[in-house]
Short mmCIF file of C-alpha atoms in Angstrom, two decimals:
data_model
loop_
_atom_site.label_atom_id
_atom_site.label_comp_id
_atom_site.label_asym_id
_atom_site.label_seq_id
_atom_site.Cartn_x
_atom_site.Cartn_y
_atom_site.Cartn_z
CA MET V 9 81.73 -273.24 37.49
CA GLY V 10 80.16 -269.81 37.72
CA ARG V 11 81.30 -268.51 34.35
CA PRO V 12 78.80 -266.20 32.65
CA ALA V 13 77.44 -267.71 29.42
CA GLN V 14 79.23 -266.42 26.36
CA SER V 15 77.40 -265.75 23.16
CA TYR V 16 78.19 -264.76 19.63
CA LEU V 17 76.43 -263.28 16.64
CA SER V 18 75.82 -265.91 13.98
CA MET V 19 74.58 -265.84 10.42
CA THR V 20 74.42 -268.42 7.65
CA GLN V 21 74.53 -267.50 4.00
CA ILE V 22 74.09 -269.61 0.90
CA THR V 23 76.58 -268.73 -1.78
CA ALA V 24 77.52 -270.09 -5.17
CA ASP V 25 80.39 -272.60 -5.12
CA GLN V 26 82.97 -270.97 -7.38
CA THR V 27 85.26 -273.96 -7.30
CA LYS V 28 82.61 -275.80 -9.31
CA PHE V 29 82.10 -273.25 -12.01
CA HIS V 30 85.39 -271.33 -12.14
CA ARG V 31 83.51 -268.11 -12.81
CA PRO V 32 83.80 -264.77 -11.08
CA PRO V 33 81.42 -264.40 -8.07
CA GLN V 34 77.90 -263.95 -9.34
CA GLN V 35 75.28 -261.55 -8.19
CA LEU V 36 72.75 -263.35 -6.09
CA ASP V 37 69.30 -263.59 -7.62
CA HIS V 38 66.53 -261.35 -6.29
CA GLY V 39 64.97 -264.00 -4.09
CA THR V 40 68.17 -264.74 -2.19
CA GLN V 41 69.11 -261.07 -2.05
CA ALA V 42 65.75 -260.26 -0.49
CA LEU V 43 66.29 -262.93 2.16
CA LEU V 44 69.68 -261.43 2.98
CA ASP V 45 68.15 -257.97 3.21
CA ASP V 46 65.60 -259.26 5.70
CA LEU V 47 68.32 -260.93 7.68
CA SER V 48 70.48 -257.82 7.85
CA GLY V 49 67.44 -255.98 9.21
CA GLU V 50 67.12 -258.67 11.88
CA TYR V 51 70.81 -258.46 12.75
CA GLY V 52 70.54 -254.80 13.47
CA HIS V 53 70.53 -255.75 17.14
CA ILE V 54 73.76 -256.65 18.87
CA LEU V 55 72.89 -259.47 21.21
CA SER V 56 73.01 -259.20 24.96
CA GLU V 57 74.95 -261.85 26.93
CA GLU V 58 71.99 -264.20 27.34
CA ASP V 59 70.89 -264.41 23.73
CA GLU V 60 72.15 -266.57 20.98
CA GLN V 61 70.42 -266.28 17.70
CA VAL V 62 71.06 -268.53 14.76
CA SER V 63 69.24 -268.08 11.48
CA GLU V 64 69.62 -269.90 8.24
CA ILE V 65 68.59 -268.80 4.80
CA THR V 66 67.14 -271.58 2.73
CA ASP V 67 65.22 -270.67 -0.35
CA PRO V 68 63.73 -273.89 -1.77
CA ALA V 69 63.02 -272.16 -5.09
CA VAL V 70 66.68 -271.35 -5.53
CA ALA V 71 67.81 -274.79 -4.46
CA GLU V 72 65.56 -276.42 -7.04
CA GLU V 73 66.73 -274.34 -9.97
CA LYS V 74 70.42 -275.06 -9.72
CA PRO V 75 72.31 -278.33 -9.16
CA THR V 76 72.56 -278.87 -5.40
CA ASP V 77 76.32 -279.39 -5.40
CA ALA V 78 76.86 -275.87 -6.75
CA TYR V 79 76.18 -274.19 -3.42
CA LEU V 80 78.04 -273.63 -0.19
CA SER V 81 76.49 -272.96 3.17
CA VAL V 82 78.67 -270.41 4.94
CA SER V 83 78.39 -269.71 8.65
CA TYR V 84 79.67 -266.39 9.97
CA HIS V 85 80.22 -265.79 13.67
CA ILE V 86 81.24 -262.51 15.21
CA ILE V 87 83.09 -262.92 18.48
CA PHE V 88 84.78 -260.27 20.55
CA SER V 89 88.49 -260.95 21.16
CA PRO V 90 89.40 -260.26 24.79
CA SER V 91 93.09 -259.98 23.89
CA TYR V 92 92.82 -257.59 20.94
CA GLN V 93 89.61 -255.94 22.16
CA VAL V 94 88.12 -255.97 18.66
CA PRO V 95 85.40 -258.05 16.99
CA VAL V 96 86.73 -261.03 15.05
CA LEU V 97 84.96 -262.73 12.16
CA TYR V 98 85.00 -266.54 12.27
CA PHE V 99 83.53 -268.55 9.43
CA ASN V 100 83.19 -272.03 7.99
CA ALA V 101 81.87 -273.20 4.66
CA PHE V 102 80.26 -276.55 3.91
CA ARG V 103 79.09 -278.32 0.79
CA PRO V 104 75.46 -279.50 0.82
CA ASP V 105 76.67 -282.97 1.82
CA GLY V 106 78.22 -281.47 4.96
CA ARG V 107 81.88 -281.65 3.85
CA ALA V 108 83.95 -278.64 4.86
CA ILE V 109 86.01 -276.78 2.25
CA SER V 110 89.75 -276.07 2.37
CA LEU V 111 91.59 -272.75 2.77
CA GLU V 112 92.35 -272.61 -0.94
CA GLU V 113 88.69 -273.18 -1.75
CA ILE V 114 87.78 -270.40 0.71
CA TYR V 115 89.95 -267.99 -1.29
CA GLU V 116 88.40 -269.15 -4.55
CA SER V 117 84.79 -269.14 -3.42
CA LEU V 118 84.43 -266.39 -0.84
CA VAL V 119 87.18 -263.80 -1.26
CA PRO V 120 86.41 -261.37 -4.12
CA GLU V 121 89.10 -261.67 -6.79
CA ALA V 122 90.20 -258.06 -6.41
CA TRP V 123 90.92 -258.66 -2.70
CA ARG V 124 92.65 -262.00 -2.97
CA SER V 125 96.26 -261.01 -3.07
CA SER V 126 95.94 -258.36 -0.31
CA VAL V 127 94.16 -260.80 2.00
CA ARG V 128 96.65 -263.57 1.23
CA ASN V 129 99.62 -261.31 1.93
CA ALA V 130 98.32 -259.69 5.09
CA GLY V 131 100.29 -260.09 8.28
CA LEU V 132 102.89 -262.78 8.92
CA SER V 133 101.07 -265.65 7.31
CA GLY V 134 98.07 -264.38 5.38
CA GLY V 135 94.86 -262.75 6.54
CA ILE V 136 92.85 -265.97 6.85
CA SER V 137 93.79 -269.06 8.77
CA GLN V 138 92.25 -271.65 11.04
CA GLN V 139 91.86 -271.42 14.76
CA ASP V 140 89.88 -273.16 17.47
CA HIS V 141 86.52 -271.37 17.71
CA PRO V 142 86.73 -269.72 21.14
CA ILE V 143 83.35 -271.05 22.25
CA LEU V 144 82.68 -274.16 20.17
CA ASN V 145 86.32 -275.30 20.44
CA VAL V 146 86.39 -276.76 16.90
CA PRO V 147 88.34 -275.49 13.87
CA TYR V 148 86.96 -272.38 12.15
CA PHE V 149 88.53 -270.04 9.64
CA TYR V 150 89.06 -266.51 10.87
CA MET V 151 90.43 -263.11 9.87
CA HIS V 152 93.50 -262.17 11.94
CA PRO V 153 92.50 -259.50 14.44
CA CYS V 154 95.87 -257.69 14.45
CA GLU V 155 95.10 -256.46 10.97
CA THR V 156 91.74 -255.18 12.17
CA VAL V 157 93.16 -252.88 14.84
CA SER V 158 95.43 -250.81 12.59
CA LEU V 159 93.01 -250.96 9.67
CA MET V 160 90.12 -249.64 11.73
CA GLU V 161 92.31 -246.84 13.09
CA THR V 162 93.10 -245.75 9.55
CA ILE V 163 89.55 -246.02 8.23
CA LEU V 164 87.90 -244.24 11.13
CA LYS V 165 90.45 -241.45 11.13
CA ASN V 166 89.64 -240.73 7.51
CA GLN V 167 85.92 -241.17 7.75
CA GLU V 168 83.58 -238.20 7.80
CA GLN V 169 82.18 -238.01 11.30
CA ASP V 170 78.48 -238.63 10.89
CA ARG V 171 77.02 -236.87 13.89
CA SER V 172 73.74 -238.76 13.77
CA ARG V 173 75.54 -242.00 14.66
CA SER V 174 77.56 -242.95 17.71
CA PHE V 175 81.22 -243.91 17.40
CA LEU V 176 80.44 -247.51 18.28
CA ASP V 177 77.74 -247.57 15.60
CA SER V 178 80.15 -246.38 12.91
CA TYR V 179 82.88 -248.72 14.11
CA VAL V 180 80.81 -251.90 13.92
CA SER V 181 79.18 -251.19 10.58
CA THR V 182 82.47 -250.11 9.02
CA TRP V 183 84.29 -253.15 10.41
CA LEU V 184 81.57 -255.54 9.33
CA SER V 185 81.19 -254.18 5.81
CA PHE V 186 84.96 -254.25 5.28
CA THR V 187 85.82 -257.55 6.93
CA GLY V 188 82.65 -259.22 5.75
CA GLN V 189 83.26 -258.26 2.13
CA ALA V 190 86.75 -259.71 2.27
CA VAL V 191 85.21 -263.12 2.92
CA GLY V 192 82.09 -262.96 0.82
CA LEU V 193 79.58 -261.82 3.44
CA SER V 194 76.87 -259.75 1.73
CA LEU V 195 75.14 -257.26 3.96
CA PRO V 196 73.88 -254.67 1.48
CA HIS V 197 72.49 -252.46 4.20
CA ALA V 198 75.40 -252.91 6.61
CA SER V 199 75.79 -249.15 6.74
CA GLN V 200 72.35 -248.97 8.22
CA ILE V 201 72.94 -251.41 11.03
CA VAL V 202 71.78 -249.72 14.19
CA LEU V 203 73.12 -250.79 17.55
CA GLU V 204 70.74 -251.48 20.39
CA ASN V 205 71.15 -253.16 23.74
CA GLN V 206 74.72 -251.92 24.21
CA MET B 269 124.59 -261.18 21.09
CA SER B 270 123.90 -260.80 24.78
CA LEU B 271 123.64 -263.89 26.94
CA PRO B 272 120.12 -264.95 27.81
CA PRO B 273 119.23 -264.45 31.47
CA SER B 274 119.81 -267.64 33.37
CA SER B 275 116.67 -268.43 35.27
CA PRO B 276 116.98 -271.89 36.81
CA VAL B 277 113.21 -272.26 36.73
CA ALA B 278 112.95 -271.35 33.05
CA LYS B 279 115.81 -273.76 32.31
CA ALA B 280 114.15 -276.60 34.25
CA ILE B 281 110.90 -276.00 32.40
CA TRP B 282 112.65 -275.99 29.05
CA SER B 283 114.20 -279.36 29.88
CA GLY B 284 110.91 -280.97 30.92
CA SER B 285 110.00 -284.06 28.93
CA ILE B 286 107.45 -286.86 28.79
CA PRO B 287 108.04 -290.39 27.52
CA ILE B 288 105.44 -291.10 24.83
CA LEU B 289 104.72 -294.51 23.36
CA PHE B 290 103.29 -294.08 19.87
CA THR B 291 101.22 -297.05 18.69
CA LEU B 292 99.41 -297.42 15.40
CA ASP B 293 95.63 -297.45 15.55
CA ASP B 294 94.41 -301.07 15.47
CA ASN B 295 92.13 -300.33 12.52
CA GLU B 296 95.04 -299.24 10.37
CA LEU B 297 97.52 -302.03 10.91
CA CYS B 298 98.51 -303.61 7.55
CA GLY B 299 98.30 -307.37 7.34
CA ARG B 300 101.99 -308.13 7.27
CA GLY B 301 103.24 -305.40 9.58
CA VAL B 302 104.71 -306.05 13.02
CA ASP B 303 102.81 -304.33 15.79
CA MET B 304 105.66 -302.27 17.13
CA GLY B 305 105.27 -298.96 18.89
CA LEU B 306 107.79 -296.12 19.00
CA MET B 307 109.00 -294.67 22.30
CA ILE B 308 110.10 -291.03 22.23
CA GLU B 309 111.21 -288.80 25.09
CA ALA B 310 109.15 -285.82 23.96
CA GLN B 311 109.92 -282.25 25.03
CA ARG B 312 107.08 -280.66 26.99
CA CYS B 313 107.76 -277.32 25.31
CA SER B 314 107.68 -278.73 21.79
CA TYR B 315 104.92 -279.70 19.38
CA LEU B 316 103.62 -282.93 17.80
CA PRO B 317 104.10 -281.79 14.18
CA LEU B 318 107.84 -281.62 14.89
CA LEU B 319 107.79 -285.36 15.69
CA ALA B 320 105.52 -286.31 12.79
CA GLU B 321 108.27 -287.22 10.36
CA THR B 322 110.12 -289.44 12.85
CA VAL B 323 106.88 -291.19 13.80
CA ARG B 324 105.82 -291.71 10.20
CA ASP B 325 109.24 -293.07 9.24
CA HIS B 326 109.05 -295.64 12.01
CA PHE B 327 105.67 -296.98 10.98
CA VAL B 328 106.58 -297.08 7.31
CA ARG B 329 109.94 -298.77 7.96
CA THR B 330 108.37 -301.45 10.14
CA GLY B 331 105.86 -302.22 7.42
CA GLN B 332 102.88 -301.25 9.54
CA VAL B 333 101.74 -298.52 7.21
CA SER B 334 102.02 -298.22 3.47
CA GLY B 335 101.07 -295.36 1.19
CA PRO B 336 100.53 -291.71 2.04
CA GLY B 337 98.03 -290.39 4.52
CA GLU B 338 97.70 -287.43 6.80
CA ILE B 339 99.12 -288.20 10.22
CA TRP B 340 97.19 -287.35 13.33
CA PHE B 341 97.26 -288.45 16.95
CA HIS B 342 94.67 -289.27 19.58
CA TYR B 343 94.56 -290.28 23.21
CA LYS B 344 91.62 -292.47 24.26
CA GLY B 345 89.66 -291.26 21.26
CA THR B 346 90.33 -287.54 21.75
CA PRO B 347 92.22 -286.11 18.76
CA LEU B 348 95.31 -284.25 20.00
CA LYS B 349 95.33 -280.55 19.11
CA TRP B 350 98.72 -280.28 17.53
CA HIS B 351 98.96 -276.52 18.10
CA TYR B 352 98.97 -277.15 21.86
CA ALA B 353 102.40 -277.83 23.37
CA ILE B 354 103.01 -281.49 24.18
CA GLY B 355 103.29 -280.73 27.90
CA LEU B 356 99.95 -278.91 27.83
CA LEU B 357 98.25 -281.85 26.10
CA PHE B 358 99.53 -284.23 28.77
CA ASP B 359 98.52 -281.89 31.60
CA ILE B 360 94.97 -281.71 30.21
CA LEU B 361 94.34 -285.21 28.87
CA GLY B 362 96.60 -287.08 31.26
CA LEU B 363 96.74 -285.29 34.60
CA GLN B 364 93.55 -283.22 34.61
CA ALA B 365 91.38 -285.90 33.01
CA SER B 366 92.43 -288.56 35.49
CA ASN B 367 92.12 -286.08 38.36
CA ASN B 368 95.50 -287.33 39.35
CA CYS B 369 98.30 -284.89 39.76
CA ALA B 370 100.98 -287.54 39.90
CA ALA B 371 102.16 -288.88 36.62
CA GLU B 372 102.88 -292.43 37.85
CA GLY B 373 100.56 -294.86 36.13
CA LEU B 374 100.10 -292.50 33.22
CA LEU B 375 103.62 -292.81 31.83
CA PRO B 376 104.72 -293.69 29.26
CA TRP B 377 101.89 -291.73 27.70
CA ASN B 378 100.11 -294.07 25.26
CA VAL B 379 99.32 -292.03 22.18
CA THR B 380 97.65 -293.60 19.15
CA VAL B 381 98.81 -292.72 15.65
CA ASN B 382 96.51 -292.56 12.61
CA PHE B 383 97.19 -292.01 8.93
CA GLN B 384 93.61 -292.16 7.69
CA ASN B 385 90.40 -290.23 8.24
CA TYR B 386 91.93 -286.95 9.42
CA PRO B 387 89.16 -285.40 11.57
CA GLY B 388 88.98 -282.00 9.88
CA ASP B 389 85.93 -281.12 11.96
CA LYS B 390 87.94 -281.46 15.18
CA LEU B 391 91.55 -280.75 14.21
CA ILE B 392 92.98 -277.76 12.42
CA ALA B 393 94.79 -278.73 9.19
CA SER B 394 97.35 -280.08 9.19
CA CYS B 395 99.36 -281.91 11.77
CA ALA B 396 102.40 -282.84 9.68
CA ASP B 397 103.10 -279.36 8.34
CA SER B 398 105.79 -277.69 10.44
CA ASN B 399 105.21 -274.35 8.64
CA VAL B 400 101.60 -274.25 9.75
CA CYS B 401 102.83 -275.16 13.25
CA LYS B 402 105.29 -272.26 13.11
CA ASP B 403 102.51 -269.87 12.01
CA ALA B 404 100.30 -270.97 14.90
CA PHE B 405 103.23 -270.53 17.30
CA MET B 406 104.07 -267.03 15.99
CA SER B 407 100.40 -266.11 16.26
CA MET B 408 100.54 -266.85 20.00
CA ILE B 409 103.80 -264.90 20.36
CA LYS B 410 102.14 -261.89 18.70
CA GLU B 411 99.08 -262.16 20.88
CA ALA B 412 101.24 -262.29 24.02
CA ASP B 413 103.10 -259.19 22.82
CA TYR B 414 99.80 -257.43 22.18
CA LEU B 415 98.58 -258.27 25.66
CA ARG B 416 101.76 -256.93 27.23
CA ASN B 417 102.06 -253.75 25.19
CA GLY B 418 98.82 -252.97 23.37
CA THR B 419 100.64 -253.38 20.07
CA THR B 420 102.53 -256.13 18.23
CA LYS B 421 105.30 -253.72 17.24
CA LYS B 422 107.97 -255.50 19.26
CA VAL B 423 107.42 -258.84 17.57
CA MET B 424 106.85 -257.35 14.12
CA ASN B 425 110.07 -255.36 14.51
CA LEU B 426 112.16 -258.41 15.31
CA SER B 427 114.63 -258.87 12.48
CA LYS B 428 114.02 -261.74 10.08
CA ALA B 429 117.10 -263.38 11.57
CA ASP B 430 115.70 -263.09 15.10
CA GLN B 431 112.32 -264.50 14.10
CA THR B 432 114.05 -267.39 12.41
CA GLN B 433 116.25 -267.92 15.47
CA LEU B 434 113.21 -268.08 17.76
CA TRP B 435 111.62 -270.91 15.78
CA ASP B 436 114.98 -272.53 15.18
CA GLY B 437 115.46 -272.67 18.96
CA ILE B 438 112.24 -274.69 19.16
CA LEU B 439 113.15 -276.95 16.22
CA LYS B 440 116.57 -277.75 17.66
CA HIS B 441 115.37 -277.53 21.26
CA ASP B 442 118.22 -275.13 21.99
CA TYR B 443 117.60 -273.09 25.17
CA ASN B 444 120.25 -270.46 24.44
CA ARG B 445 119.19 -269.90 20.85
CA PHE B 446 115.55 -269.61 21.86
CA TRP B 447 115.93 -267.46 24.98
CA ASP B 448 118.45 -265.16 23.34
CA VAL B 449 115.49 -263.69 21.42
CA ASN B 450 112.66 -264.72 23.73
CA HIS B 451 113.92 -262.87 26.80
CA ARG B 452 113.31 -259.54 25.06
CA LEU B 453 109.68 -260.53 24.58
CA VAL B 454 108.99 -262.19 27.93
CA LEU B 455 110.88 -259.64 30.03
CA ASN B 456 109.46 -256.91 27.81
CA ASP B 457 112.81 -255.04 27.78
CA GLY B 458 112.12 -254.06 31.38
CA ALA B 459 108.81 -252.32 30.70
CA ALA B 460 105.88 -253.27 32.95
CA PRO B 461 103.33 -255.27 30.93
CA ARG B 462 99.78 -253.95 30.65
CA HIS B 463 98.30 -257.43 30.82
CA LEU B 464 99.62 -260.94 31.34
CA PRO B 465 99.24 -263.62 28.66
CA VAL B 466 97.34 -266.39 30.43
CA ARG B 467 95.02 -269.16 29.23
CA ILE B 468 93.00 -271.25 31.66
CA TYR B 469 91.71 -274.76 30.95
CA LEU B 470 88.75 -276.13 32.86
CA PRO B 471 88.00 -279.87 32.80
CA GLY B 472 85.66 -281.40 30.24
CA ASN B 473 86.56 -279.61 27.00
CA SER B 474 85.14 -276.28 28.19
CA PRO B 475 85.91 -273.17 26.15
CA VAL B 476 89.37 -271.89 27.09
CA ILE B 477 89.29 -268.89 29.39
CA GLN B 478 91.31 -266.04 28.12
CA GLU B 479 91.03 -262.58 29.61
CA PRO B 480 93.45 -259.69 29.90
CA PHE B 481 94.79 -260.06 33.47
CA ILE B 482 96.31 -257.08 35.25
CA PRO B 483 99.72 -257.83 36.78
CA ALA B 484 99.73 -255.31 39.64
CA ASP B 485 97.24 -253.67 41.96
CA GLU B 486 96.68 -249.93 42.59
CA GLN B 487 99.60 -249.85 45.03
CA ASP B 488 101.75 -251.41 42.31
CA HIS B 489 102.14 -254.66 44.25
CA PRO B 490 102.40 -257.71 42.04
CA ARG B 491 99.16 -259.68 42.03
CA THR B 492 99.27 -263.37 42.86
CA LEU B 493 98.13 -266.38 40.85
CA ARG B 494 95.27 -266.66 43.33
CA GLN B 495 94.14 -263.12 42.53
CA ILE B 496 94.16 -263.57 38.78
CA LEU B 497 92.43 -266.95 39.07
CA ASN B 498 89.90 -265.24 41.30
CA ASP B 499 89.29 -262.70 38.51
CA ALA B 500 88.35 -265.52 36.14
CA LEU B 501 86.87 -268.14 38.47
CA PRO B 502 85.77 -266.51 41.74
CA ALA B 503 83.78 -269.54 42.92
CA LEU B 504 86.71 -271.94 42.49
CA PHE B 505 89.41 -269.57 43.70
CA PRO B 506 88.08 -267.42 46.54
CA LEU B 507 90.48 -264.79 47.79
CA GLU B 508 90.38 -266.12 51.34
CA ASP B 509 91.40 -269.74 51.65
CA ASP B 510 88.24 -271.33 52.96
CA ALA B 511 89.15 -274.42 54.96
CA THR B 512 85.50 -275.46 55.18
CA ALA B 513 84.96 -275.38 51.44
CA GLY B 514 85.76 -279.06 50.99
CA HIS B 515 87.02 -278.80 47.44
CA ALA B 516 90.40 -277.32 46.84
CA ALA B 517 91.13 -276.16 43.34
CA GLY B 518 94.65 -275.78 42.03
CA ALA B 519 96.39 -274.79 38.84
CA LEU B 520 98.77 -277.15 37.05
CA ILE B 521 101.49 -275.87 34.84
CA HIS B 522 104.17 -278.09 33.32
CA GLY B 523 102.82 -280.88 35.49
CA VAL B 524 103.37 -279.06 38.80
CA LYS B 525 101.08 -277.03 41.02
CA PRO B 526 102.79 -273.77 42.00
CA SER B 527 101.70 -272.05 45.19
CA LEU B 528 98.77 -269.74 44.49
CA GLU B 529 100.61 -267.00 46.37
CA THR B 530 103.23 -266.90 43.60
CA SER B 531 103.49 -263.54 41.87
CA ALA B 532 101.61 -263.83 38.58
CA LEU B 533 104.14 -261.59 36.86
CA TRP B 534 107.03 -263.75 38.05
CA ALA B 535 105.18 -266.86 36.86
CA ALA B 536 104.55 -265.24 33.46
CA GLN B 537 108.24 -264.43 33.14
CA ASN B 538 109.69 -267.70 34.38
CA MET B 539 107.08 -270.40 33.91
CA ALA B 540 105.52 -269.51 30.57
CA TYR B 541 105.52 -272.02 27.75
CA ALA B 542 107.66 -271.32 24.68
CA ASP B 543 104.71 -269.48 23.11
CA ASN B 544 104.93 -266.93 25.97
CA PHE B 545 101.61 -267.93 27.54
CA LEU B 546 100.98 -269.25 31.04
CA HIS B 547 98.72 -272.21 30.26
CA LEU B 548 97.05 -273.03 33.58
CA VAL B 549 95.20 -276.35 33.79
CA ILE B 550 92.65 -276.36 36.61
CA VAL B 551 92.42 -279.41 38.84
CA ILE B 552 89.84 -279.86 41.52
CA GLU B 553 90.49 -282.28 44.37
#
């Protein structure tokens, strides 16, 4: 039909299933943390239209140590919203047997406890809900973009202008570290994400 | 309370309906139940979750279903996205899918009802919850407002009573109640919108096309449906009508194909669905 191919930035993260253990979110062990560090280095590039890159972290050592039903595989996709003109974070979480988890379980497992009530009370109906993934056309959880617009305006206004980085650079890393944290995405070096291929 | 503007087109669209025959999925029929479907004249501008209770009651009363279960609907195996308006679902799965722009032969629309095995990988949770349906609806209203004005202030500043009245108008299918609030959004209190809220549906479960469309050109003339469709799909909708092309593409909305020379702004103001979007379903002859 002549439509240009659309792409999105995708990342999968293994995280502890808090609904199993009812404990506060744990620090990831060194092995998994190192894998995430490598991945955040790789995701320093914003993809051009033609690319789609999907990576998955699987550390067999980690999987063997703990019971397999204690982990969730979380997929994060970053897609640009044409209506709101901001990036939007879509995500889904699955148990090892492939079963998806519910909204309540998302709050328990991915949203840091300190953030839970602000995320739940954001906007008209809470900061996280389900929507058709704009490209895959299946249900994904997402963070409401209307909150992003005003939030980013506030954060960037107050941020020290770092002259060594472009505005776009600061915007994406700030947005990603904030939004990502709200839903359990660990990118320890997010502040060092460098944009290429703009 | 000012009277809503009386647009005969908007009124006709609001009154549009489709007869639907709801039948229980063969796999779920209880032994002793009578295989009896339920016929409902469904409003094109309404939503399946608002019919869920009536449908469930029927199947429970007639002994075809016992016990709880999450209701969901499908047509020829395709689960029906309950956050899409009923009219939109029929335009896509009935008219577009059969490549037949006339509804004869497709009506009553045979929709299958299920109470087991909710397909969470294909359908947003959950079809029977009218609050979730309301949230999805308000989300579209906000997005339309954002497209028109670059902010959602207008919607967010609606009084609680007005927001309630908007949804109440849908629940009760009351044109006056709904449009009394809606006209302020759709007509944007007279201010020219920055962009038009439009969604375009290609055949075959393609990703939905949604782009910010500009309502007027540099000379401030209103752009036509052809021009905005050309923005999104230049190969299917060339600006010059090419008689030699062989395939004519058209856009269905509410089961009709408006002329492509229609002003897009006028269409957005008079032919939008209740959620304020122009949902254009592409058909190719």
